[in-house]
Coordinates of C-alpha atoms in Angstrom, one line a residue:
M1 CA -38.0 45.9 -19.6
Q2 CA -36.0 45.9 -16.3
L3 CA -34.0 43.5 -14.2
C4 CA -34.1 44.3 -10.6
F5 CA -32.0 42.8 -7.8
F6 CA -33.6 42.4 -4.4
G7 CA -31.3 39.9 -2.7
A8 CA -28.0 38.0 -2.8
N9 CA -26.4 41.2 -3.9
Q10 CA -22.8 41.6 -2.6
Q11 CA -23.8 38.8 -0.3
V12 CA -24.7 35.0 -0.5
T13 CA -28.2 34.6 0.6
G14 CA -31.7 36.1 0.0
S15 CA -31.9 35.3 -3.7
R16 CA -34.7 37.6 -5.4
H17 CA -34.4 38.7 -8.9
F18 CA -37.3 40.4 -10.5
V19 CA -37.9 40.7 -14.3
A20 CA -40.3 43.7 -14.9
Q21 CA -42.2 44.2 -17.9
N22 CA -45.6 45.8 -19.1
G23 CA -46.4 46.9 -15.5
G24 CA -45.9 43.5 -14.0
G25 CA -43.3 40.8 -14.1
F26 CA -42.0 37.8 -12.2
F27 CA -39.4 36.7 -9.7
V28 CA -36.6 34.2 -10.3
D29 CA -36.2 32.8 -6.7
Y30 CA -37.7 34.1 -3.5
G31 CA -35.2 33.2 -0.8
M32 CA -34.6 33.9 2.8
F33 CA -31.8 36.0 4.1
Q34 CA -29.5 34.2 6.6
E35 CA -26.6 36.4 7.3
R36 CA -27.2 38.2 10.6
P37 CA -26.6 41.7 9.5
F38 CA -29.6 41.2 6.9
L39 CA -32.2 39.2 8.9
D40 CA -34.4 42.3 9.2
R41 CA -35.2 42.0 5.5
N42 CA -37.0 38.7 6.0
W43 CA -39.7 40.7 8.0
E44 CA -40.1 43.4 5.4
P45 CA -43.0 43.3 2.8
S46 CA -42.2 42.2 -0.8
P47 CA -40.1 44.9 -2.6
V48 CA -42.6 44.5 -5.4
P49 CA -46.3 44.8 -4.6
W50 CA -47.9 41.3 -4.7
R51 CA -50.4 42.3 -7.4
Q52 CA -47.7 43.1 -9.9
I53 CA -46.1 39.5 -9.5
Q54 CA -47.4 37.2 -12.3
S55 CA -45.3 34.2 -11.2
I56 CA -42.2 33.0 -9.6
L57 CA -39.5 30.5 -11.0
L58 CA -37.4 28.7 -8.6
T59 CA -33.8 27.6 -9.4
H60 CA -33.7 25.2 -6.5
S61 CA -35.0 24.3 -3.0
H62 CA -32.4 25.8 -0.8
L63 CA -33.9 28.1 1.9
D64 CA -31.9 31.0 0.6
H65 CA -33.7 30.7 -2.8
C66 CA -37.3 29.6 -1.6
G67 CA -37.5 30.2 2.0
L68 CA -39.8 33.5 1.9
L69 CA -42.5 32.0 -0.4
P70 CA -44.9 31.5 2.7
R71 CA -44.4 35.2 3.7
L72 CA -45.2 36.4 0.0
Y73 CA -48.3 34.1 0.0
K74 CA -49.5 35.7 3.4
E75 CA -49.3 39.2 1.8
G76 CA -51.6 38.1 -1.0
F77 CA -49.6 36.6 -3.8
C78 CA -51.3 33.5 -5.2
G79 CA -49.8 33.0 -8.7
P80 CA -48.1 30.0 -10.1
I81 CA -44.6 29.0 -8.8
Y82 CA -42.6 27.1 -11.3
M83 CA -39.8 24.7 -10.6
T84 CA -38.5 21.1 -11.5
P85 CA -40.4 18.1 -10.0
A86 CA -37.5 17.3 -7.8
T87 CA -37.3 20.9 -6.5
A88 CA -41.1 20.7 -5.8
A89 CA -40.7 17.6 -3.8
L90 CA -37.7 19.0 -1.8
A91 CA -39.1 22.6 -1.4
E92 CA -42.1 21.0 0.4
I93 CA -40.0 19.2 2.8
I94 CA -37.6 22.2 3.3
L95 CA -40.3 24.8 3.8
R96 CA -42.3 22.6 6.3
D97 CA -39.1 22.0 8.2
S98 CA -38.3 25.7 8.2
A99 CA -41.8 26.5 9.5
H100 CA -41.3 24.0 12.5
I101 CA -37.9 25.6 13.3
Q102 CA -39.5 29.1 13.1
V103 CA -42.2 28.0 15.6
E104 CA -39.8 26.1 17.9
D105 CA -37.3 29.1 17.8
A106 CA -40.0 31.7 18.5
L107 CA -41.2 29.6 21.5
F108 CA -37.7 29.2 22.8
K109 CA -36.9 32.8 22.4
R110 CA -40.0 33.9 24.1
K111 CA -39.4 31.6 27.1
R112 CA -35.8 32.9 27.4
H113 CA -36.8 36.4 27.2
Q114 CA -39.5 36.0 29.7
K115 CA -36.9 34.3 32.1
E116 CA -34.4 37.1 31.5
G117 CA -37.1 39.9 31.6
R118 CA -36.1 41.5 28.4
R119 CA -37.3 41.7 24.6
G120 CA -35.3 40.9 21.6
K121 CA -34.7 42.9 18.4
H122 CA -37.1 40.7 16.3
P123 CA -40.8 39.6 17.2
E124 CA -41.1 36.6 19.4
I125 CA -43.4 35.2 16.7
P126 CA -42.5 32.7 13.9
L127 CA -41.6 34.2 10.5
Y128 CA -44.4 31.8 9.2
T129 CA -45.9 28.6 10.3
V130 CA -46.7 25.2 8.9
E131 CA -50.2 26.3 8.0
D132 CA -48.6 29.1 6.0
V133 CA -46.5 26.5 4.1
E134 CA -49.6 24.3 3.4
R135 CA -51.4 27.1 1.9
V136 CA -48.6 27.9 -0.6
L137 CA -47.9 24.4 -1.8
P138 CA -50.9 24.2 -4.2
Q139 CA -49.2 27.0 -6.1
F140 CA -46.3 24.8 -7.2
R141 CA -46.2 24.0 -10.9
P142 CA -43.6 21.2 -11.6
V143 CA -41.9 21.4 -15.0
E144 CA -39.5 18.9 -16.4
Y145 CA -36.0 19.9 -17.5
D146 CA -35.8 21.0 -21.2
E147 CA -39.5 21.5 -21.3
P148 CA -40.5 25.1 -22.5
F149 CA -43.2 26.9 -20.4
E150 CA -44.7 30.4 -20.3
P151 CA -44.3 32.1 -16.8
A152 CA -45.8 35.3 -18.2
K153 CA -47.3 36.6 -21.4
G154 CA -44.6 37.0 -24.0
C155 CA -42.0 35.1 -22.2
Q156 CA -40.9 31.4 -22.8
A157 CA -38.8 29.8 -20.2
V158 CA -36.9 26.5 -19.8
F159 CA -35.1 24.7 -17.0
R160 CA -31.7 23.2 -17.5
N161 CA -29.8 20.8 -15.1
A162 CA -27.5 23.0 -12.9
G163 CA -25.7 20.1 -11.1
H164 CA -25.9 21.9 -7.8
I165 CA -28.4 19.8 -5.8
L166 CA -31.2 17.4 -6.7
G167 CA -33.5 19.3 -9.2
S168 CA -31.5 22.5 -9.4
A169 CA -31.9 24.5 -12.5
I170 CA -30.4 27.1 -14.8
V171 CA -33.1 29.3 -16.1
E172 CA -33.3 30.4 -19.7
L173 CA -35.8 33.1 -20.6
E174 CA -36.8 34.4 -24.1
I175 CA -38.8 37.5 -23.8
H176 CA -40.7 39.1 -26.7
S177 CA -40.9 42.8 -26.4
N178 CA -41.5 45.7 -29.0
A179 CA -41.0 43.2 -32.0
R180 CA -37.8 41.9 -30.7
S181 CA -36.7 39.1 -28.3
V182 CA -34.4 39.3 -25.3
H183 CA -32.6 36.2 -24.0
I184 CA -31.9 36.4 -20.3
T185 CA -30.1 33.5 -18.4
F186 CA -30.0 32.9 -14.6
S187 CA -27.3 30.4 -13.7
G188 CA -28.8 29.7 -10.2
D189 CA -26.3 27.8 -8.2
L190 CA -23.9 25.9 -10.3
G191 CA -22.4 22.6 -9.2
Q192 CA -18.9 21.2 -9.5
Y193 CA -17.8 19.3 -12.4
D194 CA -16.9 15.4 -12.3
M195 CA -18.5 15.0 -8.9
P196 CA -20.2 11.7 -7.6
I197 CA -24.0 11.6 -7.6
L198 CA -25.1 14.5 -9.8
C199 CA -24.7 15.4 -13.3
D200 CA -22.4 18.3 -14.7
P201 CA -23.9 21.8 -15.2
Y202 CA -25.7 22.1 -18.5
P203 CA -23.7 24.1 -21.1
I204 CA -25.3 27.4 -22.2
R205 CA -24.2 28.5 -25.7
Q206 CA -25.5 32.1 -25.8
T207 CA -27.6 34.7 -24.1
D208 CA -28.1 38.5 -24.2
H209 CA -27.7 38.9 -20.4
L210 CA -26.4 36.6 -17.8
V211 CA -27.1 36.6 -14.1
M212 CA -24.4 34.3 -12.5
E213 CA -23.6 33.2 -9.1
S214 CA -20.2 33.9 -7.7
T215 CA -20.1 32.2 -4.2
Y216 CA -16.6 30.7 -4.9
G217 CA -15.6 33.2 -7.5
G218 CA -12.3 34.0 -5.7
R219 CA -11.4 30.4 -4.4
L220 CA -10.3 27.0 -5.7
H221 CA -11.7 23.8 -4.0
E222 CA -8.7 22.1 -2.6
G223 CA -8.5 18.5 -1.5
R224 CA -11.5 17.2 -3.4
D225 CA -9.6 14.0 -4.4
T226 CA -8.5 13.5 -0.7
I227 CA -11.9 13.7 0.9
P228 CA -11.7 10.1 2.1
E229 CA -8.3 10.6 3.6
Q230 CA -9.3 13.8 5.3
L231 CA -12.4 12.1 6.8
E232 CA -10.5 9.1 7.9
R233 CA -7.9 11.2 9.8
I234 CA -10.4 13.4 11.6
I235 CA -12.6 10.6 12.7
K236 CA -9.9 8.4 13.9
Q237 CA -8.3 11.1 15.9
T238 CA -11.4 12.2 17.4
V239 CA -12.5 8.7 18.4
A240 CA -9.0 8.1 19.9
R241 CA -9.7 11.2 22.1
G242 CA -13.1 9.8 23.2
G243 CA -14.9 12.6 21.6
N244 CA -17.8 13.1 19.0
V245 CA -17.5 14.2 15.5
V246 CA -20.3 16.8 15.0
I247 CA -21.1 17.7 11.4
P248 CA -23.5 20.6 10.6
A249 CA -24.8 19.4 7.3
F250 CA -27.1 20.9 4.8
A251 CA -30.1 18.5 4.6
V252 CA -30.1 18.5 0.8
E253 CA -27.2 17.0 -0.9
R254 CA -24.4 17.5 1.6
S255 CA -25.9 15.1 4.0
Q256 CA -26.3 12.5 1.3
E257 CA -22.8 13.1 0.1
V258 CA -21.2 12.7 3.5
L259 CA -23.1 9.5 4.0
Y260 CA -21.8 8.3 0.7
H261 CA -18.3 8.7 1.8
L262 CA -18.8 7.4 5.4
G263 CA -20.5 4.3 4.0
L264 CA -17.5 3.6 1.9
L265 CA -14.9 4.2 4.7
L266 CA -16.9 1.9 7.1
E267 CA -17.3 -0.9 4.5
A268 CA -13.6 -0.7 3.8
G269 CA -12.7 -0.8 7.5
R270 CA -10.8 2.5 7.3
I271 CA -12.7 4.1 10.4
P272 CA -13.9 2.6 13.6
P273 CA -17.5 1.2 13.5
V274 CA -19.0 4.1 15.8
P275 CA -22.6 4.9 15.5
V276 CA -23.5 7.4 12.7
F277 CA -26.5 9.6 13.6
L278 CA -28.5 11.5 10.9
D279 CA -30.2 13.6 13.3
S280 CA -32.4 15.6 10.9
P281 CA -36.0 14.5 9.9
M282 CA -35.7 16.8 6.9
A283 CA -32.4 15.0 5.7
I284 CA -34.1 11.7 6.3
D285 CA -37.0 12.7 4.1
V286 CA -34.7 14.1 1.6
T287 CA -32.8 10.9 1.4
E288 CA -35.9 9.1 0.5
V289 CA -36.8 11.7 -2.2
F290 CA -33.5 11.0 -4.0
R291 CA -34.8 7.6 -5.0
R292 CA -37.8 9.2 -6.9
F293 CA -35.6 11.2 -9.3
P294 CA -33.1 9.0 -11.2
E295 CA -32.9 11.4 -14.1
C296 CA -30.9 13.7 -11.8
F297 CA -28.0 11.2 -11.2
D298 CA -25.2 9.6 -13.1
A299 CA -25.6 5.9 -13.8
N300 CA -23.3 4.5 -11.2
T301 CA -25.1 6.4 -8.5
W302 CA -28.5 5.3 -9.4
K303 CA -27.4 1.7 -9.7
K304 CA -26.3 1.8 -6.0
I305 CA -29.5 3.5 -5.0
Q306 CA -31.7 0.9 -6.5
A307 CA -29.7 -1.9 -5.0
G308 CA -29.8 -0.4 -1.5
E309 CA -26.2 -1.1 -1.0
P310 CA -23.5 0.8 0.9
P311 CA -22.5 3.6 0.7
F312 CA -26.2 4.8 0.9
R313 CA -27.3 2.4 3.8
F314 CA -24.8 0.7 6.2
P315 CA -24.6 -0.9 9.6
G316 CA -24.4 1.7 12.4
L317 CA -26.4 4.3 10.5
R318 CA -29.2 5.6 12.8
L319 CA -32.0 7.9 11.6
T320 CA -33.4 10.1 14.3
R321 CA -36.7 11.7 13.8
S322 CA -38.3 12.5 17.2
V323 CA -37.0 15.2 19.7
E324 CA -36.7 12.5 22.3
E325 CA -34.3 10.5 20.0
S326 CA -32.3 13.6 19.3
K327 CA -31.9 14.5 23.0
A328 CA -30.8 10.8 23.8
I329 CA -27.8 11.2 21.5
N330 CA -26.2 13.6 24.0
D331 CA -26.6 11.1 26.8
L332 CA -24.2 8.6 25.0
T333 CA -20.8 8.0 26.7
E334 CA -19.0 6.5 23.7
P335 CA -17.9 8.4 20.5
A336 CA -20.3 9.0 17.7
I337 CA -20.5 10.8 14.4
I338 CA -23.5 13.2 14.6
M339 CA -24.9 14.9 11.5
A340 CA -27.6 17.5 12.0
S341 CA -28.9 20.5 10.2
S342 CA -28.6 23.4 9.5
G343 CA -25.5 23.4 7.7
M344 CA -24.5 27.0 8.8
C345 CA -25.7 26.5 12.4
T346 CA -28.3 29.1 12.0
A347 CA -31.2 27.1 13.5
G348 CA -32.4 23.6 14.3
R349 CA -31.0 20.5 16.0
I350 CA -27.4 21.3 15.4
K351 CA -27.3 24.1 18.0
H352 CA -28.2 21.6 20.7
H353 CA -25.4 19.3 19.6
L354 CA -23.0 22.3 19.6
R355 CA -23.8 23.3 23.1
H356 CA -23.0 19.7 24.3
N357 CA -19.6 19.4 22.4
I358 CA -18.1 22.8 21.6
T359 CA -16.7 23.1 25.1
R360 CA -15.2 19.5 24.9
P361 CA -11.5 19.5 23.7
E362 CA -11.9 15.7 22.8
S363 CA -14.7 16.5 20.2
T364 CA -14.4 17.8 16.8
I365 CA -16.8 20.2 15.0
L366 CA -16.4 19.3 11.2
F367 CA -17.5 21.8 8.4
V368 CA -18.3 20.3 5.1
G369 CA -20.1 23.3 3.5
Y370 CA -19.8 27.0 2.8
Q371 CA -20.2 29.2 5.9
V372 CA -21.7 32.6 5.1
R373 CA -20.1 35.5 6.9
G374 CA -22.2 36.5 9.9
T375 CA -23.5 33.0 10.7
L376 CA -22.7 30.9 13.8
G377 CA -21.0 28.5 11.5
R378 CA -18.7 31.1 10.2
Q379 CA -17.8 32.4 13.6
I380 CA -16.9 28.8 14.8
L381 CA -14.9 28.2 11.7
D382 CA -13.1 31.4 12.2
R383 CA -12.1 30.1 15.7
N384 CA -13.7 32.9 17.7
P385 CA -12.7 32.2 21.3
E386 CA -16.4 32.0 22.2
V387 CA -19.7 31.9 20.4
R388 CA -23.4 32.7 21.3
I389 CA -25.6 29.8 21.3
H390 CA -29.3 29.9 22.5
G391 CA -28.6 33.1 24.3
R392 CA -25.5 32.3 26.0
M393 CA -21.8 32.5 25.3
W394 CA -19.9 29.3 25.1
P395 CA -16.0 28.9 25.1
V396 CA -14.8 27.1 21.9
R397 CA -12.6 24.3 23.1
A398 CA -13.4 21.6 20.6
H399 CA -11.2 20.8 17.7
I400 CA -12.4 22.8 14.5
E401 CA -11.9 21.1 11.1
Q402 CA -13.0 21.6 7.6
V403 CA -13.0 19.2 4.8
H404 CA -12.7 20.9 1.4
G405 CA -14.1 19.5 -1.7
F406 CA -17.7 18.8 -0.5
S407 CA -18.9 22.1 -1.7
G408 CA -22.0 22.0 -4.1
H409 CA -20.8 25.1 -5.8
A410 CA -18.4 25.4 -8.7
D411 CA -15.2 27.1 -7.7
R412 CA -13.6 29.8 -9.7
E413 CA -12.1 27.5 -12.3
G414 CA -15.5 25.7 -12.5
L415 CA -17.3 28.8 -13.1
M416 CA -14.8 30.0 -15.7
R417 CA -15.2 26.5 -17.4
W418 CA -18.9 27.0 -17.5
L419 CA -18.5 30.3 -19.2
S420 CA -16.1 28.8 -21.8
N421 CA -19.3 27.1 -23.3
F422 CA -20.6 30.4 -24.6
Q423 CA -20.2 30.8 -28.3
Q424 CA -20.4 34.6 -28.1
P425 CA -20.3 37.1 -25.2
P426 CA -23.3 38.3 -23.2
K427 CA -24.0 41.9 -23.4
Q428 CA -23.7 42.0 -19.7
V429 CA -22.8 39.6 -16.9
F430 CA -24.4 40.3 -13.5
L431 CA -22.6 38.6 -10.6
V432 CA -24.7 37.7 -7.6
H433 CA -24.6 35.2 -4.6
G434 CA -21.1 36.1 -3.5
E435 CA -19.4 38.1 -0.7
P436 CA -17.9 41.3 -2.2
E437 CA -14.4 39.9 -2.4
S438 CA -15.5 36.8 -4.3
S439 CA -17.6 38.6 -6.8
A440 CA -14.9 41.1 -7.5
E441 CA -12.3 38.4 -8.1
L442 CA -14.6 36.6 -10.5
A443 CA -15.4 39.9 -12.3
R444 CA -11.8 40.8 -12.7
R445 CA -11.1 37.3 -14.2
I446 CA -14.0 37.5 -16.6
Q447 CA -13.0 40.9 -17.8
E448 CA -9.2 40.1 -18.1
Q449 CA -9.6 36.5 -19.7
L450 CA -12.9 37.0 -21.8
G451 CA -13.2 40.7 -22.1
W452 CA -16.9 40.7 -21.2
T453 CA -18.9 43.6 -19.4
T454 CA -19.3 42.5 -15.8
I455 CA -21.5 44.2 -13.2
I456 CA -21.8 43.5 -9.5
P457 CA -25.2 45.0 -8.8
E458 CA -26.2 46.6 -5.4
Y459 CA -29.2 45.6 -3.5
T460 CA -32.5 47.2 -5.0
A461 CA -30.5 48.2 -8.1
C462 CA -32.6 48.0 -11.4
W463 CA -31.2 47.8 -14.9
H464 CA -32.8 48.6 -18.2
L465 CA -32.3 45.7 -20.6
G466 CA -32.1 46.7 -24.4

């Protein structure tokens, strides 16, 4: 039996972990690479021939965990794809939206290159289309939390609530091989403890081998208790300057959490009653999906959702679906709060809003989520003097702010707290989903505080599991 790592190794995105056994096996996640240096990997064929893949298990619906499923299906894979019901509902929305963006970006790139008389590094065709997405959706197999299922012969799996986004899961595997059992756990992305909306991560008591995320393995979330004060200050200052607050927001979870806080601030009269645009068809659809899965929420959140009360709906909130509605936002002369995806500014409508605001000293670009190294969002957050948007360099003159505490990931202490639930140490801990410094810091803490064997695997590395 082997465990092979084909993504999210010493980097954050592109989650793909393969459990190989008896000439076949299955993937846990099959995600898209989003860091600029690794985009070529999205165009490469599957690192495992599709005929050897018996199934896929998804930990959650973010693109860096599910975004290459249509590509794999185009290669020939047509096996079952297991996930929680909430993940199935969200992944359908996210993959369709991704396909639309792929098609629009390819068309935009083709027109730009024709105008400039050049060709780019990547093909001027979409990575996949909406038709490709529609073909893979029938392979989805929703499985409830805590309900055992069999993704491959001799393997029993179960999903546990990871508390990261709606439907996110920890994957527990028990694999029977050569008259013995091996227990493998994939943490997926773990959420923060004691946050509004979602439940805390499920405690795992024991496993033989642990594959664990390390996105914030070297950091602490500061200012979580002061989110309302941070938002109030930034919005008031920006409105007083006559500018817009532009928020690159992840359509799943971060958009809903930001709306939660904006609704409370507006209801309390703590920020001016400016229009709030949720300019993301996907985020709008996701917000509606939230109502269908009460089992994912804490009791207080579900009560508010059922009542349709602030902070989930409030005066001044405008949901924009069409391209025409989106374009009209930039014709406004009065200040506004504009939320659009993608959260790391890699594609979608946020790029257009950045073009209209990033050169304005009166406006603010406000980040509320993690910005992976090599993305446009990270370049702006690092205050590069100019950034490339839609093939042109733009000077960064807008105010750049970041509100800490919104992250859907557990920080260093949260990760260590989750590990404290284990009643005995795993034989090996593999750290993934982290930039090298974050993974190294978490590995050092695990080894020093717990004494566990900790490994940071390289891309394409395979390990024999005894």
